[in-house]
């Protein structure tokens, strides 16, 4: 556009003109002459100024309300009557304005909320707006890098050393069906495409539950499970490829880079999962966490093939994992959990082989809150950690037993033991305390005033102990959410803001369906919390949430409690025995040593 | 039971997420959905499209201010 003729910016509005002021600044910087009229001019007065100044374009702003559409249409008619319409570009902007409405009212363009000045400049230039192609790119974040794992609390370090020494000595000559299967799986993964798998598969099935054997030998599907057809797979490929072409991804973080935000998927169907993942990515999720079905964790052995089922949790098979991995954006972090069941080593192996970025391992939670025998899970976890090291997979150590009623300090003692074991074996553990309204605080009243102090105290306590990455979960705000989407989104966003304020590395967030148990999570409910979280990050920016003085007191109490628990475990000299005996969470506190896999350990 | 539409104070919001190719398609789908519910005075309150689809809040007004409200007339009828 010829910049010799000025641009007229006129708020056809009694009050509002801020949008035009922002646009004026951009136009001035781009070298345009501009005339900005004050609010409350009549349409005829604006036309008069336009005629007197031989303007090249008139940009009107107006907030829509009763009768405004008619007013705007009348203004467009007046430009026509004044002989301006052929000579000037005419556009309108404001809340509730959208392109088709502008066109309907007789304008060349309409600019709604969120319009970038570059879009208006492109309109003036008569060129198509090209969004900044770099604006939506994201980098994959290595959340576990840059930590020394140095202990500030030397007493705790010494206790953990003693406990881990004892664990490794106890487990030295033990193995399990899960480890046997993982070893066979390693060989299966190395077979060339098309090679005969039957011998290895028969060997694998020796270590599996009857229902897994029936699946391979008789084709018997688990209940509510079916294979996905090749036609469905082809359609999925088209869906992913078409979606990928038009994908833009938002950034949730505003002026801070942390925390990285994970969502959890596991609808039961890998296709629905992929649709949810793409939605989550588009609305800003940085990472996704695979949830497997609870029966999968209690079944010896994995199925194979593209399988879908109608209940919570998506079945881990090499093919399902491969398909999910293939659908991810390059920057998306992918975690496959291996923390609770009878397939931990093989899960980590498959996760690593399929290109996962992270896994999840915790002996204490898996055996006290998730039903796996403590001895079995301890042996399996050691091998799982070794695979995590082999594939360079950092793993979080979650403390979900807090939700059963185990006090934070006991859960944290278990977390630190697994994390220390991980370090000893060369791994990169990530501490995952819960941000939750746990039974412990419901009873103690430690959250009776606010949800900030106790959660902040957890982070402060852990940082007083060791320099390690922290990833609160899972999800943040657990047990504060209700079925109401507004409440649920707000509480998630506020917990996210707290995490950001505390500078933790990552968070896992819920959807606004978190408290709804009547069916699968819906895609809109995922968008709800991602949008809410983005708004919270925007609101706080570099500012923060300040805990009260009570947080310090609680942090000291948690740290002291951890130390006392570790003293008892170290004194017992038997970590597995400590799990059975309730030192890391007792039956009275809602922790039940699991029975799945009990008696299944083998001597090497 | 009385007609549920009469009991709506002013409007029905339907929120969903369409897997669609662009915002215009999402908008058209949302309006079509409202029409299928028999709503005539309809609009899109909010729509946000990204590659996989559009998050939408679509609205059908049952009563505008100044209308004869079914919920009010119901009360009067009961009296």
XYZ file of C-alpha atoms in Angstrom:
683
model
C 0.000 0.000 0.000
C 1.124 3.501 -0.808
C 2.166 4.963 2.515
C 1.651 8.580 1.387
C -2.050 8.464 2.216
C -2.776 8.148 5.928
C -4.597 5.398 7.764
C -7.565 6.506 9.839
C -8.117 4.636 13.085
C -11.482 5.418 14.608
C -13.149 3.892 17.642
C -16.823 3.881 16.759
C -17.325 3.383 20.442
C -18.152 5.621 23.397
C -15.137 4.473 25.436
C -12.847 1.768 24.068
C -9.863 2.518 21.865
C -7.000 0.444 23.283
C -6.922 -2.004 20.370
C -6.530 0.855 17.900
C -3.742 2.388 19.987
C -1.837 -0.890 19.817
C -2.385 -1.071 16.053
C -1.362 2.573 15.622
C 1.972 1.892 17.277
C 2.630 -1.029 14.920
C 1.643 1.049 11.886
C 3.777 3.990 12.945
C 6.722 1.629 13.349
C 5.990 0.221 9.870
C 6.204 3.738 8.386
C 2.520 4.521 7.899
C 1.005 7.902 8.570
C -1.826 7.431 11.016
C -4.675 9.456 12.378
C -6.184 8.165 15.592
C -9.515 9.682 16.540
C -10.687 9.739 20.151
C -13.693 7.672 21.211
C -17.262 8.837 20.908
C -17.086 10.313 17.390
C -20.254 9.997 15.351
C -20.107 8.058 12.100
C -20.598 11.232 10.049
C -17.692 12.929 11.862
C -15.401 10.002 11.066
C -16.400 10.116 7.401
C -15.667 13.839 7.335
C -12.126 13.296 8.692
C -11.577 10.537 6.155
C -12.603 12.752 3.266
C -10.563 15.721 4.472
C -7.401 13.660 4.794
C -7.806 11.478 1.697
C -7.131 8.384 3.797
C -6.163 5.040 2.302
C -7.898 2.910 4.908
C -10.360 3.254 7.741
C -9.972 0.912 10.675
C -12.970 0.980 12.976
C -13.049 -0.598 16.390
C -16.116 -1.450 18.354
C -17.198 -3.799 21.097
C -20.350 -5.561 20.001
C -23.547 -5.010 21.896
C -27.187 -4.273 21.321
C -27.753 -2.525 18.006
C -24.093 -2.359 17.146
C -24.364 -4.557 14.077
C -26.821 -2.058 12.641
C -24.504 0.829 13.571
C -21.553 -0.791 11.860
C -23.586 -1.635 8.764
C -24.761 1.965 8.634
C -21.155 3.176 8.822
C -20.232 0.999 5.853
C -23.252 2.411 3.947
C -22.131 5.954 4.762
C -18.664 5.331 3.293
C -20.404 4.168 0.149
C -22.646 7.237 0.037
C -19.650 9.520 0.588
C -17.871 7.979 -2.384
C -15.143 6.523 -0.169
C -15.855 2.861 -0.528
C -13.987 2.420 -3.809
C -10.991 4.413 -2.606
C -10.354 3.103 0.889
C -9.889 -0.206 2.593
C -12.423 -0.680 5.349
C -11.918 -2.953 8.328
C -13.347 -3.475 11.754
C -11.817 -4.924 14.889
C -12.854 -5.688 18.429
C -14.144 -8.311 20.770
C -16.712 -10.564 19.121
C -15.684 -9.412 15.638
C -14.946 -12.170 13.192
C -14.190 -12.146 9.482
C -17.532 -13.439 8.248
C -19.436 -10.919 10.362
C -17.303 -8.100 8.953
C -18.004 -9.284 5.438
C -21.719 -9.504 6.176
C -21.698 -5.909 7.409
C -19.903 -4.617 4.314
C -16.274 -4.462 5.478
C -13.194 -5.765 3.730
C -11.835 -7.441 6.842
C -12.645 -8.185 10.470
C -10.193 -8.703 13.291
C -11.239 -10.461 16.483
C -9.600 -10.871 19.857
C -5.987 -12.016 19.786
C -5.277 -10.293 16.464
C -1.590 -9.634 15.941
C -0.573 -6.245 14.509
C 1.175 -8.140 11.696
C -2.212 -9.433 10.551
C -3.532 -5.883 10.176
C -0.345 -4.769 8.418
C -0.728 -7.678 5.990
C -4.294 -6.519 5.295
C -3.097 -2.980 4.565
C -0.397 -4.339 2.268
C -2.918 -6.568 0.529
C -0.918 -9.719 1.192
C -1.852 -12.927 2.943
C -0.793 -13.030 6.572
C 1.983 -15.549 7.134
C 2.314 -16.510 10.780
C 5.857 -16.719 12.117
C 6.786 -20.297 11.307
C 9.051 -20.435 14.346
C 6.408 -19.162 16.736
C 4.941 -22.603 17.241
C 8.078 -24.694 17.336
C 9.070 -26.327 20.566
C 12.198 -28.039 21.741
C 12.210 -31.344 23.566
C 13.315 -30.657 27.124
C 15.734 -32.903 29.004
C 14.139 -32.431 32.408
C 16.574 -34.606 34.353
C 19.748 -32.976 33.071
C 21.905 -30.591 35.078
C 21.477 -32.072 38.536
C 24.362 -33.216 40.712
C 22.334 -35.502 43.001
C 24.558 -34.195 45.770
C 23.125 -34.663 49.234
C 22.868 -31.662 51.493
C 21.549 -33.879 54.252
C 24.566 -36.127 54.782
C 22.832 -38.204 57.434
C 20.156 -39.176 54.946
C 22.793 -39.926 52.302
C 24.580 -42.278 54.691
C 21.355 -44.056 55.583
C 20.396 -44.437 51.929
C 23.833 -45.850 51.147
C 23.399 -48.503 53.798
C 19.871 -49.381 52.666
C 20.842 -49.620 48.991
C 23.896 -51.761 49.829
C 21.580 -54.165 51.594
C 19.056 -54.195 48.732
C 21.704 -55.017 46.135
C 23.253 -57.720 48.312
C 19.836 -59.299 48.957
C 18.849 -59.249 45.285
C 22.180 -60.404 43.919
C 21.240 -63.940 42.913
C 17.528 -63.460 42.443
C 15.576 -63.288 39.246
C 11.906 -63.438 38.261
C 9.563 -64.448 35.438
C 9.463 -60.780 34.411
C 13.219 -60.656 34.045
C 13.228 -63.931 32.090
C 10.606 -62.514 29.730
C 12.503 -59.268 29.319
C 15.627 -61.183 28.387
C 13.680 -63.117 25.755
C 12.068 -59.909 24.552
C 15.523 -58.448 24.023
C 16.283 -61.334 21.672
C 12.903 -60.971 19.933
C 13.547 -57.300 19.328
C 16.887 -58.107 17.731
C 15.433 -60.648 15.266
C 15.467 -59.490 11.657
C 12.083 -58.699 10.126
C 10.470 -61.890 8.861
C 12.652 -64.218 10.953
C 11.082 -67.215 12.669
C 9.996 -66.130 16.147
C 8.336 -69.356 17.203
C 11.155 -70.805 19.335
C 11.661 -67.601 21.291
C 7.937 -67.099 21.614
C 7.488 -70.576 23.096
C 10.246 -69.792 25.558
C 8.527 -66.477 26.391
C 5.197 -68.171 27.027
C 6.771 -70.450 29.640
C 6.938 -67.386 31.885
C 3.464 -66.048 31.163
C 0.023 -66.387 32.767
C -2.383 -68.899 31.185
C -4.524 -66.128 29.696
C -1.508 -64.730 27.862
C -0.674 -68.212 26.590
C -4.290 -68.603 25.430
C -4.018 -65.337 23.543
C -0.996 -66.522 21.564
C -1.957 -70.173 21.193
C -5.739 -70.050 20.841
C -6.316 -66.448 19.837
C -8.414 -65.856 22.973
C -8.822 -62.150 23.586
C -9.071 -60.702 27.091
C -12.603 -59.415 27.890
C -13.732 -56.283 26.030
C -10.636 -56.382 23.848
C -10.428 -56.613 20.075
C -7.726 -56.325 17.428
C -7.718 -53.243 15.248
C -8.162 -54.019 11.558
C -5.710 -53.114 8.823
C -8.381 -50.836 7.362
C -8.654 -49.000 10.676
C -4.882 -48.705 10.850
C -4.744 -47.213 7.366
C -7.382 -44.688 8.342
C -5.448 -43.834 11.466
C -2.335 -43.212 9.399
C -4.287 -40.822 7.167
C -5.773 -39.093 10.193
C -2.377 -38.584 11.816
C -0.758 -37.438 8.607
C -3.559 -34.979 7.757
C -3.678 -33.674 11.308
C 0.071 -33.289 11.450
C 0.029 -31.134 8.318
C -2.243 -28.545 9.872
C -0.880 -28.777 13.419
C 0.115 -25.706 15.289
C 1.280 -26.076 18.846
C 0.845 -23.613 21.629
C 3.323 -22.895 24.350
C 1.829 -22.979 27.803
C 4.725 -21.339 29.574
C 4.763 -17.557 29.436
C 7.996 -15.928 30.560
C 9.398 -18.916 32.427
C 10.572 -22.082 30.731
C 9.536 -24.379 33.569
C 7.617 -26.439 34.429
C 7.289 -28.777 31.475
C 3.663 -29.945 31.351
C 2.601 -33.562 30.923
C -0.862 -34.945 30.303
C -1.808 -38.560 30.865
C -3.557 -40.739 28.298
C -4.990 -44.225 28.471
C -8.515 -44.307 27.074
C -8.177 -48.001 26.322
C -7.962 -47.438 22.575
C -4.661 -46.416 21.004
C -6.563 -44.555 18.282
C -8.533 -42.469 20.743
C -5.299 -41.977 22.684
C -3.606 -40.632 19.582
C -6.496 -38.244 18.921
C -6.239 -37.054 22.530
C -2.458 -36.752 22.288
C -2.675 -34.621 19.138
C -5.260 -32.449 20.862
C -3.062 -32.133 23.941
C -0.037 -31.251 21.842
C -1.970 -28.630 19.936
C -3.136 -27.020 23.151
C 0.341 -26.936 24.594
C 1.161 -30.199 26.381
C 4.914 -30.783 26.355
C 4.734 -34.449 27.253
C 2.384 -37.401 27.455
C 2.258 -40.306 29.892
C 1.021 -43.760 28.862
C -1.437 -45.353 31.283
C -1.808 -49.105 30.950
C -4.776 -51.090 32.295
C -4.618 -52.215 35.908
C -5.100 -55.869 34.844
C -2.013 -55.530 32.668
C 0.051 -54.770 35.727
C -1.184 -57.961 37.410
C -0.719 -60.252 34.436
C 2.545 -62.042 33.756
C 3.421 -61.313 30.139
C 2.496 -58.962 27.346
C 0.139 -59.446 24.444
C 1.106 -58.462 20.938
C -0.584 -56.698 18.038
C -2.751 -53.613 17.620
C -5.281 -54.033 20.403
C -8.035 -51.846 21.742
C -10.278 -52.387 24.717
C -13.211 -50.704 26.346
C -11.884 -49.902 29.787
C -9.405 -47.569 31.408
C -5.789 -47.912 30.407
C -4.308 -48.724 27.009
C -2.784 -52.151 26.535
C 0.986 -52.235 26.243
C 2.033 -54.154 23.160
C 5.054 -53.403 20.995
C 2.731 -52.509 18.129
C 0.490 -50.193 20.174
C 3.514 -48.395 21.569
C 5.090 -48.085 18.130
C 1.932 -46.571 16.663
C 1.609 -44.092 19.490
C 5.253 -43.091 19.199
C 4.789 -42.604 15.464
C 1.989 -40.113 16.080
C 3.910 -37.817 18.407
C 5.306 -34.418 17.502
C 9.092 -34.444 17.580
C 9.251 -32.217 20.625
C 6.778 -34.230 22.693
C 8.217 -36.071 25.667
C 6.828 -39.581 26.009
C 6.716 -41.503 29.255
C 5.748 -45.159 29.536
C 5.106 -46.177 33.130
C 6.645 -49.291 34.636
C 6.183 -48.588 38.285
C 3.694 -50.936 39.755
C 3.245 -54.323 38.166
C 4.530 -57.681 37.088
C 6.039 -56.478 33.812
C 8.321 -53.675 34.965
C 11.594 -54.769 33.301
C 9.940 -55.596 29.985
C 7.954 -52.359 30.058
C 11.134 -50.317 30.375
C 12.816 -52.410 27.718
C 9.931 -51.885 25.283
C 9.690 -48.202 26.194
C 13.380 -47.750 25.476
C 13.276 -49.766 22.269
C 10.234 -47.838 21.006
C 11.849 -44.474 21.654
C 10.289 -43.310 24.919
C 11.963 -40.430 26.719
C 11.040 -41.348 30.267
C 9.713 -44.120 32.411
C 8.403 -44.484 35.946
C 9.662 -46.873 38.606
C 8.889 -47.008 42.311
C 9.213 -50.067 44.469
C 7.535 -48.587 47.532
C 4.410 -47.340 45.776
C 4.150 -50.361 43.488
C 4.263 -52.765 46.382
C 2.339 -50.784 49.024
C -0.315 -49.067 46.950
C -0.535 -50.980 43.698
C -0.688 -54.625 44.633
C 2.667 -56.125 43.639
C 4.616 -58.235 46.090
C 7.447 -56.176 47.637
C 10.146 -58.813 47.138
C 9.147 -59.440 43.543
C 8.947 -55.752 42.679
C 12.309 -55.014 44.291
C 14.053 -57.602 42.114
C 12.126 -56.493 39.025
C 12.797 -52.817 39.676
C 16.543 -53.349 39.801
C 16.434 -54.874 36.320
C 13.982 -52.189 35.166
C 16.418 -49.507 36.313
C 19.230 -51.277 34.455
C 17.183 -51.135 31.251
C 16.397 -47.482 31.942
C 20.134 -46.839 32.171
C 20.762 -48.838 28.999
C 18.257 -46.745 27.051
C 19.129 -43.495 28.846
C 15.614 -43.123 30.211
C 15.278 -40.916 33.248
C 12.511 -42.256 35.467
C 10.277 -40.581 37.970
C 9.677 -42.116 41.370
C 6.085 -41.311 42.247
C 4.654 -41.309 45.776
C 1.052 -42.219 45.014
C 0.826 -44.203 48.236
C 0.101 -40.804 49.779
C -3.370 -41.207 48.261
C -3.885 -44.409 50.223
C -3.167 -42.518 53.440
C 0.577 -43.011 53.848
C 2.083 -39.838 55.335
C 4.288 -37.832 52.971
C 7.462 -38.393 54.984
C 7.072 -42.178 54.780
C 6.233 -42.081 51.086
C 9.211 -39.799 50.507
C 11.519 -42.170 52.369
C 10.456 -44.927 49.952
C 10.890 -42.576 47.003
C 14.389 -41.618 48.108
C 15.392 -45.255 48.525
C 14.306 -46.091 44.961
C 15.917 -42.908 43.658
C 19.173 -43.667 45.456
C 19.099 -47.202 44.111
C 18.618 -45.671 40.674
C 21.632 -43.415 41.113
C 23.741 -46.314 42.324
C 22.890 -48.207 39.129
C 23.729 -45.188 36.983
C 20.198 -43.875 36.388
C 18.614 -40.451 36.401
C 15.764 -40.557 38.910
C 13.281 -37.705 39.128
C 11.512 -37.124 42.423
C 7.741 -37.079 42.068
C 6.037 -35.864 45.230
C 2.303 -35.407 44.929
C 0.644 -32.030 44.980
C -2.509 -33.327 46.583
C -5.096 -32.982 49.301
C -4.086 -36.290 50.811
C -5.796 -38.275 53.570
C -2.841 -37.336 55.809
C -3.618 -33.617 55.634
C -7.364 -34.157 55.714
C -6.867 -35.733 59.129
C -4.063 -33.484 60.381
C -5.617 -30.253 59.146
C -2.341 -29.158 57.605
C -4.215 -27.879 54.572
C -7.142 -26.423 56.484
C -6.131 -22.883 55.540
C -4.588 -23.279 52.099
C -3.293 -25.777 49.566
C 0.038 -23.978 49.292
C 2.057 -24.533 52.460
C 2.102 -28.305 52.636
C 2.838 -28.731 48.932
C 5.560 -26.093 49.092
C 6.952 -27.779 52.204
C 7.339 -31.023 50.272
C 9.495 -29.316 47.658
C 11.473 -27.408 50.281
C 12.136 -30.607 52.245
C 13.333 -32.508 49.192
C 15.571 -29.641 48.127
C 17.022 -29.516 51.631
C 17.966 -33.164 51.203
C 19.282 -33.576 47.662
C 19.909 -31.703 44.414
C 17.618 -33.679 42.121
C 14.959 -32.911 39.517
C 11.419 -32.631 40.877
C 8.239 -33.344 38.924
C 5.125 -33.010 41.061
C 2.178 -35.097 39.992
C 0.409 -37.048 39.307
C -1.752 -35.224 38.576
C -1.200 -32.023 40.511
C -4.139 -31.061 42.692
C -5.165 -34.682 43.251
C -8.290 -34.848 45.420
C -8.951 -31.122 45.109
C -10.802 -31.527 41.824
C -14.569 -31.958 41.572
C -16.733 -32.950 38.621
C -17.349 -29.289 37.815
C -15.163 -28.273 34.911
C -14.637 -24.696 36.045
C -13.630 -25.676 39.583
C -11.498 -28.514 38.311
C -9.684 -26.356 35.778
C -9.112 -23.576 38.284
C -7.642 -25.853 40.934
C -5.363 -27.502 38.363
C -4.228 -24.105 37.112
C -3.528 -22.856 40.628
C -1.504 -25.940 41.506
C 0.369 -25.434 38.238
C 1.056 -21.846 39.207
C 2.395 -23.051 42.543
C 4.667 -25.511 40.756
C 5.888 -22.735 38.481
C 6.441 -20.480 41.454
C 8.506 -23.177 43.153
C 10.544 -23.661 39.973
C 10.095 -27.412 39.636
C 11.103 -29.131 36.424
C 7.790 -30.623 35.326
C 4.193 -31.298 36.309
C 1.560 -33.807 35.297
C -1.879 -32.318 35.018
C -5.371 -33.759 35.042
C -8.218 -33.026 32.680
C -11.311 -31.319 34.063
C -12.817 -34.825 34.126
C -10.379 -35.855 36.853
C -13.077 -36.409 39.474
C -15.610 -37.909 37.070
C -15.673 -41.672 37.217
C -18.643 -42.477 35.006
C -16.698 -42.908 31.779
C -13.587 -42.076 29.810
C -12.013 -38.632 29.876
C -13.224 -36.433 27.022
C -11.028 -34.347 24.718
C -12.702 -31.023 25.663
C -11.906 -31.700 29.312
C -8.224 -31.971 28.411
C -8.364 -28.632 26.625
C -10.075 -27.049 29.652
C -7.146 -27.565 31.991
C -4.481 -26.794 29.392
C -6.175 -23.462 28.668
C -6.589 -22.756 32.362
C -2.954 -23.546 33.037
C -1.773 -21.301 30.215
C -3.805 -18.488 31.709
C -2.291 -19.092 35.151
C 1.239 -18.988 33.720
C 0.356 -15.768 31.909
C -1.131 -14.301 35.081
C 1.870 -14.988 37.268
C 4.731 -14.573 34.795
C 7.879 -14.141 36.857
C 5.822 -13.320 39.948
C 5.191 -16.056 42.431
C 3.071 -17.529 45.164
C 4.398 -16.910 48.624
C 3.840 -19.677 51.172
C 3.299 -18.674 54.791
C 5.900 -19.270 57.506
C 4.161 -22.522 58.283
C 5.688 -24.054 55.140
C 9.170 -23.908 56.680
C 7.921 -25.660 59.801
C 6.202 -28.344 57.745
C 9.322 -28.808 55.591
C 11.441 -29.393 58.689
C 8.863 -31.838 59.984
C 8.826 -33.774 56.706
C 12.625 -33.903 56.498
C 12.916 -35.064 60.101
C 10.212 -37.662 59.483
C 12.041 -38.997 56.423
C 15.237 -39.296 58.428
C 13.484 -41.210 61.211
C 11.920 -43.653 58.752
C 15.226 -44.251 57.003
C 16.878 -44.848 60.392
C 14.366 -47.635 61.066
C 14.747 -49.182 57.601
C 18.540 -49.070 57.822
C 18.456 -50.537 61.333
C 16.301 -53.395 60.092
C 18.877 -54.049 57.391
C 16.186 -55.417 55.123
C 14.302 -53.087 52.775
C 11.857 -55.729 51.600
C 11.178 -56.728 55.202
C 10.607 -53.069 56.010
C 7.958 -52.907 53.266
C 6.183 -55.987 54.639
C 6.404 -54.634 58.195
C 4.898 -51.266 57.356
C 7.932 -49.081 58.072
C 7.307 -47.241 54.785
C 3.541 -47.221 55.202
C 1.479 -49.510 57.383
C -1.840 -51.250 56.984
C -3.277 -48.762 59.480
C -2.153 -46.007 57.118
C -3.769 -47.656 54.109
C -0.682 -49.386 52.711
C -1.075 -53.071 51.936
C 1.938 -55.114 50.825
C 0.860 -56.477 47.450
C 0.298 -60.138 46.706
C 0.644 -60.240 42.920
C 3.765 -62.224 42.093
C 4.327 -63.370 45.678
C 6.521 -66.447 45.819
C 7.522 -66.106 42.171
C 11.174 -65.159 42.675
C 13.787 -67.547 41.350
C 17.345 -68.170 42.429
C 19.975 -67.771 39.751
C -43.261 -33.445 32.747
C -43.280 -29.973 31.290
C -41.368 -29.230 28.118
C -37.776 -28.881 29.259
C -37.189 -25.970 26.896
C -39.798 -23.938 28.757
C -37.778 -24.314 31.930
C -34.556 -23.018 30.476
C -34.013 -19.574 31.929
C -32.452 -18.039 28.859
C -30.055 -20.153 26.810
C -28.547 -23.565 26.161
C -24.781 -23.851 25.814
C -23.397 -26.914 24.117
C -19.687 -27.461 24.483
C -17.781 -30.000 22.518
C -14.747 -30.642 20.400
C -14.931 -31.403 16.705
C -12.243 -33.225 14.797
C -12.302 -30.957 11.761
C -10.080 -29.337 9.174
C -10.491 -25.665 10.025
C -12.384 -23.177 12.152
C -15.071 -22.597 9.549
C -15.894 -26.293 9.503
C -15.943 -26.376 13.305
C -18.291 -23.409 13.355
C -20.622 -24.948 10.789
C -20.676 -28.251 12.650
C -21.512 -26.531 15.920
C -24.355 -24.544 14.411
C -25.656 -27.680 12.737
C -25.586 -29.457 16.093
C -27.665 -26.724 17.701
C -30.142 -26.835 14.824
C -30.490 -30.554 15.321
C -31.571 -29.831 18.878
C -34.271 -27.621 17.435
C -32.626 -24.363 18.484
C -33.123 -21.443 16.145
C -31.614 -18.334 17.776
C -28.087 -19.657 17.682
C -24.520 -18.392 17.842
C -20.960 -19.461 18.571
C -19.815 -18.050 21.912
C -16.271 -19.382 21.666
C -14.270 -21.373 19.203
C -10.598 -22.200 19.106
C -9.192 -24.239 16.276
C -5.823 -25.885 16.143
C -4.733 -28.616 13.758
C -6.567 -31.591 15.271
C -9.869 -29.823 15.782
C -11.978 -27.080 17.261
C -13.013 -26.561 20.864
C -16.367 -24.876 20.708
C -19.034 -23.417 22.953
C -22.184 -22.953 20.954
C -25.319 -21.260 22.237
C -28.972 -21.382 21.458
C -31.125 -18.707 23.045
C -34.495 -20.007 24.109
C -35.569 -16.682 25.540
C -34.184 -13.226 24.892
C -34.927 -10.437 27.378
C -38.443 -9.180 26.758
C -39.775 -12.505 25.480
C -42.653 -14.365 27.081
C -40.803 -16.778 29.319
C -42.134 -20.307 29.570
C -40.727 -20.748 33.060
C -42.579 -17.657 34.259
C -45.816 -18.465 32.591
C -45.568 -21.948 34.062
C -45.431 -20.452 37.552
C -48.418 -18.286 36.817
C -50.348 -21.237 35.446
C -49.614 -23.178 38.615
C -50.997 -20.370 40.721
